[in-house]
Short mmCIF file of C-alpha atoms and ligand atoms in Angstrom, two decimals:
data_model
loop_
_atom_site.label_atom_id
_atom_site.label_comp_id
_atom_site.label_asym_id
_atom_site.label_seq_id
_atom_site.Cartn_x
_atom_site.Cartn_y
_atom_site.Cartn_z
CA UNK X 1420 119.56 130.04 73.97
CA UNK X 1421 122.38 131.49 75.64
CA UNK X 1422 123.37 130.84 79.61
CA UNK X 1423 124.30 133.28 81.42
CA UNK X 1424 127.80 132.24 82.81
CA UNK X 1425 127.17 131.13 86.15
CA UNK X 1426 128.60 133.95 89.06
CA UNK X 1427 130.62 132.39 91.75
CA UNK X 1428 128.63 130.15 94.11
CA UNK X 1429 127.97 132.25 97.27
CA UNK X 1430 127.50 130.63 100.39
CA UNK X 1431 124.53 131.88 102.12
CA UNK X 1432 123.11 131.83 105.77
CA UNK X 1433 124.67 134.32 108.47
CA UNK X 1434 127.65 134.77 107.37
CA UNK X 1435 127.54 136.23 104.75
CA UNK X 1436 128.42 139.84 105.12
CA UNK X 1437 126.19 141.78 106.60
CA UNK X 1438 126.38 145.42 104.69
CA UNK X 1439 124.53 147.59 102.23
CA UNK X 1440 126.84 147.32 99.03
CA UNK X 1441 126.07 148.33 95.70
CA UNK X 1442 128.40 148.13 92.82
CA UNK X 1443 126.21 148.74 90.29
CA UNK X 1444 123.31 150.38 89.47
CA UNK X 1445 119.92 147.92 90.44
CA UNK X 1446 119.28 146.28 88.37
CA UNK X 1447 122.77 146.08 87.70
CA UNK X 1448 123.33 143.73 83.81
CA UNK X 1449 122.88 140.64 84.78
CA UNK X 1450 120.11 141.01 86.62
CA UNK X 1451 119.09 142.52 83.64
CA UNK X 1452 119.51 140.20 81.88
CA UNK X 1453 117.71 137.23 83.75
CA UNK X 1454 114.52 140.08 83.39
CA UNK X 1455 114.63 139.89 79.64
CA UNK X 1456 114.56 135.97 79.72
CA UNK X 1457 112.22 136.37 82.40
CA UNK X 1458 109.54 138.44 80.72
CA UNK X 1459 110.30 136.26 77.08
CA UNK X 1460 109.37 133.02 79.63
CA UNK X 1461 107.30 133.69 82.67
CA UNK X 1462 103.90 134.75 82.31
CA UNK X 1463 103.53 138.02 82.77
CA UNK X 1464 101.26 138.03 85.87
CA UNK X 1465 103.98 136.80 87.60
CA UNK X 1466 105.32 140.00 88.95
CA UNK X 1467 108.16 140.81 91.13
CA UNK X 1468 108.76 144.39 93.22
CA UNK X 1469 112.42 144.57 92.47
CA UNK X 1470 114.16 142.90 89.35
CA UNK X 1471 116.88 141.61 90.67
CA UNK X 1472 118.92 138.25 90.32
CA UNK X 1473 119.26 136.77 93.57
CA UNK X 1474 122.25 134.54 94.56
CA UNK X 1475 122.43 134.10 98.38
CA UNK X 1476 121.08 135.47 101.07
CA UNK X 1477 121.26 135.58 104.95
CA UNK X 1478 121.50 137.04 108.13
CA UNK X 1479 119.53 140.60 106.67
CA UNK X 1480 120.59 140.46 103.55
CA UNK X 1481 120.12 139.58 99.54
CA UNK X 1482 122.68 139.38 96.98
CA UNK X 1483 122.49 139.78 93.45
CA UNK X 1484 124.29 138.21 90.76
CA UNK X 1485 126.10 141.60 90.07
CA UNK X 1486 127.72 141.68 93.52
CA UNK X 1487 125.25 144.13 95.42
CA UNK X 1488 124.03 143.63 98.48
CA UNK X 1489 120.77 144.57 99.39
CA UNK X 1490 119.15 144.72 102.91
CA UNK X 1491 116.58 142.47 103.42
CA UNK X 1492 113.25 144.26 104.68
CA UNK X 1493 110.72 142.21 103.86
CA UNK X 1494 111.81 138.69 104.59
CA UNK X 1495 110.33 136.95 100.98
CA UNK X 1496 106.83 138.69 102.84
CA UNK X 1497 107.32 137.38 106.84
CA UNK X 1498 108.60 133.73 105.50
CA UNK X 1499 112.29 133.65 106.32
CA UNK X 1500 111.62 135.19 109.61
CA UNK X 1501 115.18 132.80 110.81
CA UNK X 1502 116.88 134.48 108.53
CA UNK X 1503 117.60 132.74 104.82
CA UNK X 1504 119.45 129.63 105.15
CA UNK X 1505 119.58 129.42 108.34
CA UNK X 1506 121.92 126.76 109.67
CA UNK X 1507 119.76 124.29 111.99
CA UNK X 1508 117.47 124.65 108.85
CA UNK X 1509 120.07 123.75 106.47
CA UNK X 1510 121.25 120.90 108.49
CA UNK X 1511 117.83 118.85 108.93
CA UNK X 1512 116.49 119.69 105.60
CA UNK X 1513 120.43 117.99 104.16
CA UNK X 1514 119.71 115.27 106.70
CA UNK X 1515 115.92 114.33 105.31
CA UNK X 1516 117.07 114.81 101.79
CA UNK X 1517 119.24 112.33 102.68
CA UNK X 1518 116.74 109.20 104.10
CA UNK X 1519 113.94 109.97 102.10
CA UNK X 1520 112.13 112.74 99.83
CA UNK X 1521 108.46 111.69 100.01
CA UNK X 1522 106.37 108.48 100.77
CA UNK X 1523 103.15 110.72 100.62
CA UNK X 1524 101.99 111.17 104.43
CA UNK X 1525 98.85 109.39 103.58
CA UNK X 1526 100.24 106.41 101.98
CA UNK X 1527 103.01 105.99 104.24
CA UNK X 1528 103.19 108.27 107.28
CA UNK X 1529 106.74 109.50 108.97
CA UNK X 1530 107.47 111.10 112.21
CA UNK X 1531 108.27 114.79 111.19
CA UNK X 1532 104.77 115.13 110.50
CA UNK X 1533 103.60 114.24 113.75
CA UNK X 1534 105.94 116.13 115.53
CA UNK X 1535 105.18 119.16 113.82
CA UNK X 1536 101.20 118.66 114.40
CA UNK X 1537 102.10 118.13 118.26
CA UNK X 1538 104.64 121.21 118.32
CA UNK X 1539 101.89 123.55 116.94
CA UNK X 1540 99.46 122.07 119.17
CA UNK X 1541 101.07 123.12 121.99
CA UNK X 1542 102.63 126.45 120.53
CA UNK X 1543 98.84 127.75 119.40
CA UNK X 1544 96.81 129.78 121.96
CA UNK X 1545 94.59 127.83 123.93
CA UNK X 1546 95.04 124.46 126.25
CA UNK X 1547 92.15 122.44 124.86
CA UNK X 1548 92.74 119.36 123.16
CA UNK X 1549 93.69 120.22 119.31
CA UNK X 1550 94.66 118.78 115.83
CA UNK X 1551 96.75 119.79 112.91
CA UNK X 1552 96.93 118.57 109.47
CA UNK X 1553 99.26 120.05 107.24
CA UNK X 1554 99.34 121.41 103.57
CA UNK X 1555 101.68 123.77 101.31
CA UNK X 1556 100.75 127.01 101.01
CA UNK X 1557 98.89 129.43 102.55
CA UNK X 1558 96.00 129.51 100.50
CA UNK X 1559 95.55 126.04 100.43
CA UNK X 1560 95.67 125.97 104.30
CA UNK X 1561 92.69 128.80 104.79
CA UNK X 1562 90.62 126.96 102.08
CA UNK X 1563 90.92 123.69 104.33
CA UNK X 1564 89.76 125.76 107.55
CA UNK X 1565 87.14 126.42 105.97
CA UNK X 1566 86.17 122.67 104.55
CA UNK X 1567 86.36 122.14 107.87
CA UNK X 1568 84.35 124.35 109.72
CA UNK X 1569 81.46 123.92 107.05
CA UNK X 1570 81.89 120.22 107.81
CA UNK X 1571 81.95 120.81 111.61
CA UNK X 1572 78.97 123.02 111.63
CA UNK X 1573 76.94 121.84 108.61
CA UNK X 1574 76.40 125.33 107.63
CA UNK X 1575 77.68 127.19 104.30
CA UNK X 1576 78.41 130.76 104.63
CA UNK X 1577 81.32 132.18 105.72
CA UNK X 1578 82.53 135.94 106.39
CA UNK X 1579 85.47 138.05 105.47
CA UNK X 1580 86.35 141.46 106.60
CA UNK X 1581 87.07 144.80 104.23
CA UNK X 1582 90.96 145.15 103.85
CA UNK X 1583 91.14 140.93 103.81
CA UNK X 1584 93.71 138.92 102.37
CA UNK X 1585 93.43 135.57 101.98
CA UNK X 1586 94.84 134.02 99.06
CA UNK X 1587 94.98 133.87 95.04
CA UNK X 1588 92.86 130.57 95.07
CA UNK X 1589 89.40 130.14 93.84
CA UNK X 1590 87.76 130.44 97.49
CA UNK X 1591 90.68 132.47 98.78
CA UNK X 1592 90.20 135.14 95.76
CA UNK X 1593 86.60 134.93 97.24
CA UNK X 1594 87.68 135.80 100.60
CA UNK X 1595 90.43 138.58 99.78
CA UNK X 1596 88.74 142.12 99.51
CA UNK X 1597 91.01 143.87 96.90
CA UNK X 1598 89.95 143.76 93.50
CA UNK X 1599 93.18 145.06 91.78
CA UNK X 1600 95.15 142.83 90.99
CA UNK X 1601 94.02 139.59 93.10
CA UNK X 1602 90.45 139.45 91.75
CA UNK X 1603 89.50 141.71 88.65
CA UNK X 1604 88.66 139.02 85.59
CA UNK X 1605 89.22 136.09 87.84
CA UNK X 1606 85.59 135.17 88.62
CA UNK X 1607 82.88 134.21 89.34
CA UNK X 1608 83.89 133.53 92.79
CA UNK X 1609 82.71 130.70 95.45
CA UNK X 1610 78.93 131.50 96.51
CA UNK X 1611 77.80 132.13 100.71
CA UNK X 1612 81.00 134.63 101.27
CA UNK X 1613 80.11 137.63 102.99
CA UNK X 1614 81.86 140.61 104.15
CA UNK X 1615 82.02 142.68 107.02
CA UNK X 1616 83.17 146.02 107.90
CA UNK X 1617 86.76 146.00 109.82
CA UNK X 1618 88.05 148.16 112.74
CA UNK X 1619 90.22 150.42 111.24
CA UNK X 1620 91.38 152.85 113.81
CA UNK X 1621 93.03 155.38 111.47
CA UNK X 1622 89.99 155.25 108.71
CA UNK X 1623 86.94 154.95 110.78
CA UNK X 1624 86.66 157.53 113.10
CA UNK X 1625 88.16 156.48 115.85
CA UNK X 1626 85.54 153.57 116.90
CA UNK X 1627 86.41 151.95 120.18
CA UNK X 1628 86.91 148.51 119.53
CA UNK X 1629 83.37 147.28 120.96
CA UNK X 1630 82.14 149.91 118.58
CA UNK X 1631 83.59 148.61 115.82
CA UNK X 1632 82.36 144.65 116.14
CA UNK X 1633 78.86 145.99 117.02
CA UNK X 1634 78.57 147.00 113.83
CA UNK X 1635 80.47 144.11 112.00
CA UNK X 1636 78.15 141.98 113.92
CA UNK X 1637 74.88 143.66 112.91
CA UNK X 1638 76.20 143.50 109.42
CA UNK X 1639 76.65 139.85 109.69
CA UNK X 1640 73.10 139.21 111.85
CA UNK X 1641 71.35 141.30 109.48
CA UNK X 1642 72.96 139.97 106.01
CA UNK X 1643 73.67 136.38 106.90
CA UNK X 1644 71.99 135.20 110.13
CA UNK X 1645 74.10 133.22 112.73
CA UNK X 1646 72.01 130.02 111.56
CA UNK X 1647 73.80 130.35 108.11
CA UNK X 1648 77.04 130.87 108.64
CA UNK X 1649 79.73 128.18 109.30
CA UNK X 1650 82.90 130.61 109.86
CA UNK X 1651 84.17 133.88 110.40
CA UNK X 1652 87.83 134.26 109.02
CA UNK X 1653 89.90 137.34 110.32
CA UNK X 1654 94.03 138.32 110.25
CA UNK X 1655 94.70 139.20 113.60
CA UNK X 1656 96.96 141.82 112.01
CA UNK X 1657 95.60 142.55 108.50
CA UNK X 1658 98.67 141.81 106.13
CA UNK X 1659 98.37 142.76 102.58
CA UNK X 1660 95.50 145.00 103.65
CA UNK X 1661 97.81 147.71 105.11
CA UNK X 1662 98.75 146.17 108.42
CA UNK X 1663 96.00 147.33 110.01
CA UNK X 1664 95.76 146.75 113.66
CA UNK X 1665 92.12 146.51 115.11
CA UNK X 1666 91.17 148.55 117.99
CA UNK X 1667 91.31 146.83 121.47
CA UNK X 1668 88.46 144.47 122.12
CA UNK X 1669 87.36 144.13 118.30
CA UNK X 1670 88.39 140.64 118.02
CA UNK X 1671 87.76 139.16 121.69
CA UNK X 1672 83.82 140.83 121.28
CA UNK X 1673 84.01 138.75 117.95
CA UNK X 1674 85.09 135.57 119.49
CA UNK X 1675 82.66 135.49 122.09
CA UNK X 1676 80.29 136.41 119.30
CA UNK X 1677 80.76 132.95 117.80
CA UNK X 1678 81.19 130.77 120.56
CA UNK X 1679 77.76 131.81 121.39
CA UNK X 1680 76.65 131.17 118.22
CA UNK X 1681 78.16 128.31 117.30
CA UNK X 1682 80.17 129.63 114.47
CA UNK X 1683 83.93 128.76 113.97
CA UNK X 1684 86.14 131.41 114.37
CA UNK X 1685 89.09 131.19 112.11
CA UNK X 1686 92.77 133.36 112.94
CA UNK X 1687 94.07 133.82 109.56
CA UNK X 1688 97.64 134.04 110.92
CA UNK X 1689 99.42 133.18 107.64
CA UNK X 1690 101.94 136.10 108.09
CA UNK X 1691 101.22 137.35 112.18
CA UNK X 1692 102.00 134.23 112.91
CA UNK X 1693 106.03 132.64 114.13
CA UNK X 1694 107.58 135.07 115.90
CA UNK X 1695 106.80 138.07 113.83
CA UNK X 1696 104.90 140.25 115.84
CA UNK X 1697 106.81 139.26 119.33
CA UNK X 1698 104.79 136.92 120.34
CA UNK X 1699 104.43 132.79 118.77
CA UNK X 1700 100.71 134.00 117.40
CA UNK X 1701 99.41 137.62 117.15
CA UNK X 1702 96.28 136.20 118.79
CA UNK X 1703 98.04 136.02 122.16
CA UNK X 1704 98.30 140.58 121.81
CA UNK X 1705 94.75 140.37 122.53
CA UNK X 1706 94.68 137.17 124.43
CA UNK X 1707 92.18 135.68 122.03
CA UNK X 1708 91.58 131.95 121.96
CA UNK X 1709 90.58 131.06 118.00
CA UNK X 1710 88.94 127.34 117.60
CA UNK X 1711 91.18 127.10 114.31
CA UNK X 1712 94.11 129.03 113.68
CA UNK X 1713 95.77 129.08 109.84
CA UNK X 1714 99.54 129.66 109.80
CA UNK X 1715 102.22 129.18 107.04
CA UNK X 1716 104.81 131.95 105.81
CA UNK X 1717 107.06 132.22 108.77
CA UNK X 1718 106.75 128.31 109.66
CA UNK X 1719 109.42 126.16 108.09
CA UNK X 1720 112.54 129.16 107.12
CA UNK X 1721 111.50 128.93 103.02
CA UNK X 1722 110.13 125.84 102.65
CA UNK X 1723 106.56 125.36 101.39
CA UNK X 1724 104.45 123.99 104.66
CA UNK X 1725 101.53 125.40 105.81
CA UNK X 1726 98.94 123.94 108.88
CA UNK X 1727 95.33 124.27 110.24
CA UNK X 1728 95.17 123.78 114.08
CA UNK X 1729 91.92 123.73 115.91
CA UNK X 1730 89.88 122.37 118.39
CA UNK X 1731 90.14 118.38 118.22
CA UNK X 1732 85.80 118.26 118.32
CA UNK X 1733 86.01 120.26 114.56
CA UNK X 1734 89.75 119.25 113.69
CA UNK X 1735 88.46 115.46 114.04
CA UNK X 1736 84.88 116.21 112.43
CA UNK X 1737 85.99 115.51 108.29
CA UNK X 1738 85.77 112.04 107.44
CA UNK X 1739 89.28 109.96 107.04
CA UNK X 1740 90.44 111.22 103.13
CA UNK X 1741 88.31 114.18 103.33
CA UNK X 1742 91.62 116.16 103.96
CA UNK X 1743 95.04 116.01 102.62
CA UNK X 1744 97.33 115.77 99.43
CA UNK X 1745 99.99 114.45 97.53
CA UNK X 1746 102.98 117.13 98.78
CA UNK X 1747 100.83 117.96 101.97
CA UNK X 1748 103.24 118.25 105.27
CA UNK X 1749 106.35 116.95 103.14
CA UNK X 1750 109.29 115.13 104.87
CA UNK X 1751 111.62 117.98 103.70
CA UNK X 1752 109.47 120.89 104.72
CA UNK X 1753 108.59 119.31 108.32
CA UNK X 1754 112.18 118.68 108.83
CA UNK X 1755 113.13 122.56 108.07
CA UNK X 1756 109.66 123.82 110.04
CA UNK X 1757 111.04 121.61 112.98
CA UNK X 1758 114.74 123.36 112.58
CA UNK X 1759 112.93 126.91 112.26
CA UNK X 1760 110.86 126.26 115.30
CA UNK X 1761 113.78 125.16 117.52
CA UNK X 1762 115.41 128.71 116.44
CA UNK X 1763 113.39 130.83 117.37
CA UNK X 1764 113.25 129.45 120.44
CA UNK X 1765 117.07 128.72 120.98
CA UNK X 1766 117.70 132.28 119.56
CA UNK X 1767 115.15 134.30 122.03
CA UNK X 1768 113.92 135.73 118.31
CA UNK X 1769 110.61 136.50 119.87
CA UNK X 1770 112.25 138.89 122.28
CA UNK X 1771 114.15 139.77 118.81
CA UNK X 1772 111.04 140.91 117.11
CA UNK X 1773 110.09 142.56 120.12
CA UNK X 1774 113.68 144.50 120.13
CA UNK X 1775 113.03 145.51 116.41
CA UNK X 1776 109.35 146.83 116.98
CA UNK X 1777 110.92 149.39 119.52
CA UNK X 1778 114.02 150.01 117.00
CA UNK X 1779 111.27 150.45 114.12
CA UNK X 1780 108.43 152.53 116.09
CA UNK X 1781 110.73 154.79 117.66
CA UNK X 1782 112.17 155.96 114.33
CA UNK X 1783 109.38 155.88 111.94
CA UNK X 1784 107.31 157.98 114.87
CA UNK X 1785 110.46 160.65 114.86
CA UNK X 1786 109.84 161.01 111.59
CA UNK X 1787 106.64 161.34 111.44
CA UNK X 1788 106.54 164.17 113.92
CA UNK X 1789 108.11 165.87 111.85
CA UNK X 1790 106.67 164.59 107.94
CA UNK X 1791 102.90 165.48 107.98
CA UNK X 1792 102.67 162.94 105.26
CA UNK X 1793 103.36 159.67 107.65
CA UNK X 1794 99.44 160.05 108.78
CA UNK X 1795 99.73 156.45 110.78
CA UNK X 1796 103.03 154.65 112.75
CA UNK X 1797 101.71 151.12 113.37
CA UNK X 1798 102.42 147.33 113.88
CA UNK X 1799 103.83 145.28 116.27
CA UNK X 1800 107.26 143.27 116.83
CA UNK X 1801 108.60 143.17 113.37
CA UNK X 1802 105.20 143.62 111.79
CA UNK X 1803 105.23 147.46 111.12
CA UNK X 1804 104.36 150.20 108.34
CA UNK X 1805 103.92 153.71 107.82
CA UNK X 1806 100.56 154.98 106.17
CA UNK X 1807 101.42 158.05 103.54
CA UNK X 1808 98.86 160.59 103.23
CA UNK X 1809 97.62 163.99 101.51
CA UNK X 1810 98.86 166.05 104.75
CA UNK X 1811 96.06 168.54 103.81
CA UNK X 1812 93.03 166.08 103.61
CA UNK X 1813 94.10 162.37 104.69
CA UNK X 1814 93.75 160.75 101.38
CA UNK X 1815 96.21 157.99 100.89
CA UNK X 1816 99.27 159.03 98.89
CA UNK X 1817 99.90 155.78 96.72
CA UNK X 1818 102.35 158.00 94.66
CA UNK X 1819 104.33 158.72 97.32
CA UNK X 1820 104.79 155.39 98.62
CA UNK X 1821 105.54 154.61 95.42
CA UNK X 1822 108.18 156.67 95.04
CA UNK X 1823 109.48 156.28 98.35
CA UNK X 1824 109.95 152.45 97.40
CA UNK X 1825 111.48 153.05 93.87
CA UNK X 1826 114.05 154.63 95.79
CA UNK X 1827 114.70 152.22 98.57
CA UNK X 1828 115.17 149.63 95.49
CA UNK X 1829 117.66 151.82 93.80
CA UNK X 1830 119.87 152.08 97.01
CA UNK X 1831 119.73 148.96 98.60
CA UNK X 1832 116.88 148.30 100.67
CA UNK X 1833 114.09 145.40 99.54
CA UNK X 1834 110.58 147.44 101.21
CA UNK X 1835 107.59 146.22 100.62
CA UNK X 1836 104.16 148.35 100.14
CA UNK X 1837 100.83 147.44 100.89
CA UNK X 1838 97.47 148.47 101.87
CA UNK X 1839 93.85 148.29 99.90
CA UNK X 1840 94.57 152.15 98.93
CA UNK X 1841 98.48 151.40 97.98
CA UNK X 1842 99.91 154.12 100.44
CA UNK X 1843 101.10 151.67 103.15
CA UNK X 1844 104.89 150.97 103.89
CA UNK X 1845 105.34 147.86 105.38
CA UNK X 1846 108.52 146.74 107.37
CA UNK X 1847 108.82 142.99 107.71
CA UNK X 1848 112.28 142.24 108.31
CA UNK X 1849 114.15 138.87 109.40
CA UNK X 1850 114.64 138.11 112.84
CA UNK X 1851 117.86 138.11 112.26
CA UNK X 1852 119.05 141.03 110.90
CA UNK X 1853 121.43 143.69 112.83
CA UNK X 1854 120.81 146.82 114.70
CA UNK X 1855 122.99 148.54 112.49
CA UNK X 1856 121.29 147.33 108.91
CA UNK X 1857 118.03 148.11 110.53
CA UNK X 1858 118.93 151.21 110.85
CA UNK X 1859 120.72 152.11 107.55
CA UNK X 1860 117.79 150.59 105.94
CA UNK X 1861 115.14 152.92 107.72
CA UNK X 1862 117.73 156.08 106.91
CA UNK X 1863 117.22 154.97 103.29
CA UNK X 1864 113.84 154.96 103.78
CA UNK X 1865 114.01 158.38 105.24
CA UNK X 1866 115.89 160.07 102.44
CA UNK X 1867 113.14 158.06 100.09
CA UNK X 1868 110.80 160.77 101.94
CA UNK X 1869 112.81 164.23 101.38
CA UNK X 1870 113.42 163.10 98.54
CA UNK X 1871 110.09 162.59 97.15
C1 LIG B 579 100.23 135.29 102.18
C2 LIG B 579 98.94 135.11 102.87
C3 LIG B 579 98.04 134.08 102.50
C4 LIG B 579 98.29 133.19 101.31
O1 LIG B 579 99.43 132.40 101.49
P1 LIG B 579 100.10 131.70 100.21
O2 LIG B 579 101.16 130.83 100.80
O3 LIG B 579 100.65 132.80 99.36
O4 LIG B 579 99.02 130.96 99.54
C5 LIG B 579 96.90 133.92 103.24
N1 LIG B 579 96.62 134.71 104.27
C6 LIG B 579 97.45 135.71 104.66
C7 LIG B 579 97.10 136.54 105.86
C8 LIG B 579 98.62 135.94 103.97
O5 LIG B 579 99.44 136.94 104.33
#
């Protein structure tokens, strides 16, 4: 085997510069290259959206090992919402490595821990009494909220909405409503999952939101019974389902739905949640109080940590050792998700998110006024897409988006798709990127368009 020689160690974090660069064509040869050893070495269901080789990044934007610079719209999907190595981040996680790596929280517990269970029980909508207990990822998180409220309410079934995401976990897989590529030849899936339909205020007619959870709740009466079922698990936003945002009053009629029913309600706010949609949890938009609330992506600035918060009556309901595991809340991660916390409140990057919503909705509805094919403009803070459409009949134009992206990559600009139909755009950048990148990035975006 031969190594590539190394490029020049690039400091990342904020100061790197903040422009749209490209020197060579993307992927330029040594990104190239790394793809070749790449697809000889990782399995092939490993994708990526844009093959490059990344170096540093910061502030809004990602390097390559070629030298190009490429604006950062998607934040690693709503993780490094403080920006990539951000420097209060840096500085905590080089302090912990320091003392220690890992004891294993339940062999030998250590403050970070605690402090980050008592930081998102006060952040999380809600004054009642709550607990957290920590995990890695995202998927491993939801699958816990759900061990939980099972074990809270000794019943088994739990529902889902169309569009979900969840995870790529057994029970997660279960949970998520796309078949291509999350589930298709991945079963059989975990039994007593249900789904219900979502509001969808571009796809379903226009139901008010009351509309809407009447019949998601006669689905779930009818099909499940409220005797059955331990949990109902919802995105506030729907993420990898298109960013779709429910019609007012969808998810408060569901909430008070289950409390009197004595079902758990469960936020899945994996990627609404830290800032993103200009506001600590997307929950508070509709001033929704969930008994358990899921987060992870946006939490610790990179780092692998993800929590489930709740009520302390179902939090405290699984027997000691019932939850946990080995890398579960690590020292390093709840040092960084400590640092990340204190930035986005030292850096007002709430009000941020909130300043890049108006940045992003202003221009991508100018545009659409005046592209047919941008059927939806919707989102909120930095949470935002476009939904591209047959102008002539309102089927989703997965091509197009497709295209659209292809040519963002080619010129600089990371975007992201989504949506159950492929023909979302989804703009998810960090909190900390400028006005003026925002901008060149969307203008990219907009020549992606005539282009097409
Ligand atoms: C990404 C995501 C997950 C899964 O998180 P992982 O860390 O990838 O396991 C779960 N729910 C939602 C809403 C997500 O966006």
């Amino acid at each position: 085997m031969t190594l590539v020689d190394t490029p020049a160690t690039l400091t990342g974090g904020p100061s790197l510069a903040q422009e749209r660069r490209l020197v060579t064509a993307i992927p330029g040869p040594r990104s190239q290259e790394l793809m070749a050893r790449k697809a000889a070495a990782v399995a092939a269901g490993v994708g990526h959206t844009l093959p490059i080789s990344v170096v540093a990044a910061g502030g809004g934007v990602i390097v390559d090992a070629d030298g190009n610079s490429l604006i950062d719209l998607g934040s690693g999907i709503a993780v490094t919402g403080v920006g990539n190595s951000a420097p209060r981040v840096v500085e905590a996680v080089t302090a912990q490595l320091n003392s220690f790596t890992h004891t294993c929280f339940t062999v030998s517990p250590y403050e970070g821990y605690v402090a980050v269970a008592e930081k998102l029980n006060e952040l999380t909508p809600g004054d009642h009494v709550k607990r957290t207990a920590l995990f890695n990822s995202g998927a491993e998180a939801v699958e816990n909220a759900v061990k939980i409220a099972r074990h809270f309410t000794k019943k088994q079934a739990v529902v889902a909405f169309d569009h979900a995401y969840h995870g790529r976990t057994n029970l997660t897989m279960g949970l998520t409503a796309k078949n291509i590529p999350y589930k298709s030849g991945f079963g059989p899936f975990a039994s007593e999952v249900y789904r219900a339909p979502l509001s969808y205020p571009f796809r379903d007619g226009g139901l008010s939101g009351a509309e809407a959870a009447a019949k998601a709740i006669s689905v779930i009466e009818k099909q499940v019974g409220a005797e059955n079922l331990a949990a109902i698990i919802i995105e506030p936003i729907q993420g990898e389902g298109g960013f779709i945002v429910p019609a007012q009053g969808f998810l408060s009629a569901l909430v008070e739905w289950a409390r009197e029913n004595d079902v758990v309600f469960i936020a899945d706010e994996v990627q609404t949640g830290f800032a993103r949609t200009g506001a600590w949890f997307a929950s508070e938009h509709e001033g929704i109080v969930p008994d358990v609330i899921v987060t992870a992506k946006g939490i610790a600035g990179g780092l692998p940590l993800s929590a489930v918060t709740g009520r302390a009556e179902i939090m405290d309901s699984a027997m000691a050792g019932g939850l946990g595991g080995t890398y579960a809340g690590s020292p390093i991660a709840c040092a960084a998700a400590l640092a990340t916390i204190e930035t986005y409140e030292q850096d007002g990057l709430i009000e941020r998110a909130r300043e890049i919503g108006s940045v992003l909705i202003g221009r991508l509805n100018a545009l659409r006024t005046a592209d047919p094919r941008i059927g939806d403009v919707r989102g909120r803070g930095a949470m935002v897409a476009i939904e591209l459409v047959d102008p002539a009949t309102g089927a989703p134009d997965a091509a197009l988006t497709n295209a659209v992206a292809k040519y963002a990559h080619a010129n600089g600009v990371v975007l992201l798709t989504c949506g159950t139909y492929g023909n979302v755009i989804r703009f998810l950048p960090p909190l900390t990127i400028s006005d003026e990148l925002l901008i060149d990035g969307l203008s990219v975006v907009a020549e992606g368009l005539k282009n097409a």
